[in-house]
Amino acid sequence: MKLMVINPNTTRSMTDTVVEAARKVARPDTMIIGGTPSSGVPSVESHYEEVYGALGVIDQVRKGEEQGIQGYVVACFGDTGVPAARELANGPVVGMTEAALMTAALIAHRFTIVTLPRRTIAHSERVVQALGLSHRCTVRAVDVPVADLEGGSAHLAGIFAEQVRADDEALILGCAGLTDLVAPLTARLGRPVIDGVTAAIPLVEGLIAQGLTASRVNTWRHP
Amino acid sequence: MKLMVINPNTTRSMTDTVVEAARKVARPDTMIIGGTPSSGVPSVESHYEEVYGALGVIDQVRKGEEQGIQGYVVACFGDTGVPAARELANGPVVGMTEAALMTAALIAHRFTIVTLPRRTIAHSERVVQALGLSHRCTVRAVDVPVADLEGGSAHLAGIFAEQVRADDEALILGCAGLTDLVAPLTARLGRPVIDGVTAAIPLVEGLIAQGLTASRVNTWRHP
Amino acid sequence: MKLMVINPNTTRSMTDTVVEAARKVARPDTMIIGGTPSSGVPSVESHYEEVYGALGVIDQVRKGEEQGIQGYVVACFGDTGVPAARELANGPVVGMTEAALMTAALIAHRFTIVTLPRRTIAHSERVVQALGLSHRCTVRAVDVPVADLEGGSAHLAGIFAEQVRADDEALILGCAGLTDLVAPLTARLGRPVIDGVTAAIPLVEGLIAQGLTASRVNTWRHP
Amino acid sequence: MKLMVINPNTTRSMTDTVVEAARKVARPDTMIIGGTPSSGVPSVESHYEEVYGALGVIDQVRKGEEQGIQGYVVACFGDTGVPAARELANGPVVGMTEAALMTAALIAHRFTIVTLPRRTIAHSERVVQALGLSHRCTVRAVDVPVADLEGGSAHLAGIFAEQVRADDEALILGCAGLTDLVAPLTARLGRPVIDGVTAAIPLVEGLIAQGLTASRVNTWRHP
Amino acid sequence: MKLMVINPNTTRSMTDTVVEAARKVARPDTMIIGGTPSSGVPSVESHYEEVYGALGVIDQVRKGEEQGIQGYVVACFGDTGVPAARELANGPVVGMTEAALMTAALIAHRFTIVTLPRRTIAHSERVVQALGLSHRCTVRAVDVPVADLEGGSAHLAGIFAEQVRADDEALILGCAGLTDLVAPLTARLGRPVIDGVTAAIPLVEGLIAQGLTASRVNTWRHP
Amino acid sequence: MKLMVINPNTTRSMTDTVVEAARKVARPDTMIIGGTPSSGVPSVESHYEEVYGALGVIDQVRKGEEQGIQGYVVACFGDTGVPAARELANGPVVGMTEAALMTAALIAHRFTIVTLPRRTIAHSERVVQALGLSHRCTVRAVDVPVADLEGGSAHLAGIFAEQVRADDEALILGCAGLTDLVAPLTARLGRPVIDGVTAAIPLVEGLIAQGLTASRVNTWRHP
């Protein structure tokens, strides 16, 4: 299978990080391509930036369709651009947030998203509510700007761990590019830690294996 | 990977059908084993039968753990025994109902479960509510006993199709053993048709690929 | 009236305690019989143990039907086996959790269940959600094993009291066998304290007085 | 026990009907007194009339407290005046709507209120939502004025029966004074039919037997 | 336009305060009249007092209709009497609580009501739930009696400010007569502070400008 | 006051229509300016087109800020771009969908949005759910493309009227540019008919009169 992981912002190092994370769980015969918009915003931390992020997603899906991409992962917490991408793409599209939430729901009764800037809590909650998981998922923030991720995220392990409480059965990392936190936090917290990009890959692969893509009845018809 | 698909009832032909369905979407290196309880009930169509079904699931997980099974799918609509299995198994456990619902949510905004006996509508709704998807999923029934599935389900295509309405963007088959309805109904209805056992396989494979299993914090601790 | 209070676990001292509690509020002409499964688990503190608890409930209802029992109370927090018992019994079946919740809703706008092991919070929440009372009821745990109840529960008054907060208008004791906590905690906390077994007796008596039992339309038809 | 059934409107024949219904299920040692306001409205079919109904309830509770009444039932669908009565009375107060809903939830998974004037659907829904039962209860109306009940309700059996659908597992009569519909409709529909006043009596008796009344913490403190 | 601001209690100084607040935001051509019931209760702090408050509202609307009032604001947190007033009045009726909540929802994703006596939290929550805003609005109390407002509310700024937390994006003052807290609290807290009476005026004016009043289909038909 | 009504699509005739509608209810001293993006999409009928619509909104707000605009109305059903606009603008921003819903909730207990293409039902539901009004609002579609509005909407009165049912207490027109349907449909249906742009004007004017704009705490901070 030929998949594209779309980073909706223009930061190429972020794309490299998420592609690397995706490859670790992909089937041996899956090819993962990264997509980075040539213009837009360096990170998506507001509703304003989400509009540019969504535009970047559309742009990459258009390119992907020309290249025969069979499925897409949108690597931005909040899943900006996912509905538009679903309408545009022929193959399935999965957002990292919805993928993380579904994965968490299979292994934990209650779980928590820890996101970066406090202002993006509402972005996470939007996806939690669209899936109906408000009764099982809480959203908190470490309140650090996304720019702090340049050069890796390992230095953030401590402030993430501080957000975890006794009744958090699993932890979702609320931003793309945090994969290198999964192993140390899992060890430290003694409970599952989920990266949404990693979680999304088997979901897209599974949809393709089942021959499934977005329904063209009503909501996600081609535009 | 070595997975077990557990049929909670004692009908071996049903086990064969679901194992066959599972193999079609599994990764090439995945081995699928069927599990059938030696005692219990021939089908699960009531809360009373669900207790025996859950007991059968526990029984098979015990055997599976001895055989080195790495992950389980419970092939009974309503996901009877799934929480108990999660507590008992070391690897991940996925119910066919939750798998079907998550898969549907990725490809359709609104979707519908069509189950067999009308009395099991509440069993499906229990899973829909546990996942929080009541705002996107409706449950209907063709009101046919499960025994009608002996010898295949192709003759049911017509009564399933009758249940589908204009705003159903995807259809979930509300019983195990209906895989041979997927292709004809997809063609007839022009919208995705989902079989939960098929949907569950990539979810279990994906959890194993990520090194994830049920959290041992609180709810699903080992008993 | 001839009622059975079913203890789903095999601990006979627990059965004695709940039968004694039930008799205190029963009508003068009501006969209360205790039911204890001869095999199963000594306490129900996990989903795995709930399956054996439900089996014990079924077993006792079968015996009760032979003895002309007119109504049943299931004395296990989480109401394991209640739907199966409803399908099997001719008379009404009431779980101690649903009884406690309905009773609380009549005398308090907001109320709290305090259960024993933290892992059973999800069992309580399942009943709270089935009744739709999440907006009025919180669940907390003292995180003590059920085995601590041998020899009575009076020594637990302190840790229960610690869980109560200013906006808890009433307290529900989240386990069978805690009746001797009702009087001391009511005095100490200055607010109603509810034992579910005690609460269930007038509900069953009332259903019998009205000639009501489980509807045989759809969900709880005889199996 | 000494209970008062309060009819919030000034129609004495309605009071007689509900007192008679109440007596049929009361314990042998329970004394039932009817309460009718001397001024107010002849029936409660609007929010405007509910204010006068609530005033009538307050008036009767004041009298009841002087007479040593130990518990109250408010016999008006929509439970007008119940919160005020709870604050005022020393003993427990139960509304006929909440009583009917709790009773239905114990014997049916899905149930339906059939009320009289269409404009009062919102009054019923207010109680359904306060209890959180919207996922299990539907409200419909026969759209007949309450005045049609003078001289009994037996002639309404037909239009009530027309409102019942295949998935209604039980029926709640959405007005006081419909007790004589219970037996014929139960026979005709083959499913439980519930009268709220009848349902409320064992609930009040049970609260008194448990020594419970409205919590004086926060919401229902004495005024 | 000719509007009446109804104070449901008998405290005339409160009426003066709310009329003054209303005039500050009204259109230049809007005439604001205050309405105070001649009998009833000096403040509305319980469900019992709400019944008398509602009666006062009805009384004032009757007078207003004779005087040609075109629209009404009910100046009592909890919106007592608003549905009755809607049925009675020919012009639109807006409660200060619903007005405050709608205003908050337009300028803040999450917001908090801070009300006075702790026992009235349930009154605020009733309006929050009727509008469906529980996922965005929290209710807290300073637990001060309404009588403390005589002579103004400026001395309460400190205890209101103490209730505000980092994720409260806006604050709703949970009582009529707190207008003089708006400016100092806005400055102190650096976030919007909303007075419901002030918020209601443009809503009523807007309904009148659009020629809209309560629908006479079903729920709010004239009584 | 100086307000801008932003049409997120490039169809200038639509802008003219909505500006005209807005002027009819605006205060005499309010100046209404129309905003039309110079590039983008001719109508917004998909999630894909919503991204371009949002971009158009951002573009117009930027221009508006330079021109001293004090408040904005976004004239597109589904409220595309509203959160981004709130972050960008100094004055308040109101979407026509949220305005219509709030207005409906003040005059009707249950109401219905009738939108144009069936595929946009999900766009309306997104706003309904963000406000929490799912229990009071239904969404239906006439399934006509937006292009049918060129030359006015009066010819659509019939198919809109067909969608209205007995329990719809008010009707919301689910698209911008339908103002000329308000009067004929109100007369024909005998219940309030609401145009969201018209409804939004007094809301923006009211926020400005109160000195209120989007909170800069968390969610809608400036980007």
Coordinates of C-alpha atoms in Angstrom, one line a residue, chain D residues 46-48 51-52 54-55 58 62 83-84 87-88 118-119 122 218-223, chain E residues 46-48 51-52 54-55 58 62 83-84 87-88 118-119 122 218-223:
Chain D
S46 CA -50.0 25.1 30.4
H47 CA -46.9 26.7 32.1
Y48 CA -49.2 29.4 33.3
V51 CA -47.8 28.2 38.5
Y52 CA -51.3 28.1 40.1
A54 CA -47.7 24.7 42.3
L55 CA -49.3 27.3 44.6
I58 CA -47.7 24.5 48.6
R62 CA -48.9 23.5 54.6
P83 CA -39.4 20.9 44.4
A84 CA -41.2 23.5 46.5
E87 CA -38.4 22.1 50.7
L88 CA -41.6 22.7 52.7
R118 CA -49.9 18.2 22.6
R119 CA -48.8 21.4 24.3
A122 CA -42.7 19.8 26.9
N218 CA -28.1 22.7 49.3
T219 CA -30.9 22.2 46.7
W220 CA -33.9 21.2 48.9
R221 CA -33.1 22.9 52.2
H222 CA -36.1 24.2 54.0
P223 CA -36.8 27.7 52.6
Chain E
S46 CA -35.5 28.5 46.8
H47 CA -38.0 26.5 44.7
Y48 CA -40.6 27.6 47.2
V51 CA -43.5 29.8 42.9
Y52 CA -44.3 33.2 44.4
A54 CA -43.5 33.2 39.0
L55 CA -46.8 34.5 40.3
I58 CA -47.6 36.7 35.8
R62 CA -51.0 41.1 33.0
P83 CA -42.5 30.1 30.3
A84 CA -45.8 31.3 31.9
E87 CA -47.8 32.1 27.1
L88 CA -49.5 35.2 28.5
R118 CA -25.2 27.5 47.2
R119 CA -28.7 26.2 47.2
A122 CA -29.6 23.8 40.8
N218 CA -47.8 23.6 21.0
T219 CA -45.5 24.5 24.0
W220 CA -46.1 28.2 24.5
R221 CA -49.6 28.6 23.1
H222 CA -51.7 31.2 24.9
P223 CA -53.2 29.4 28.0

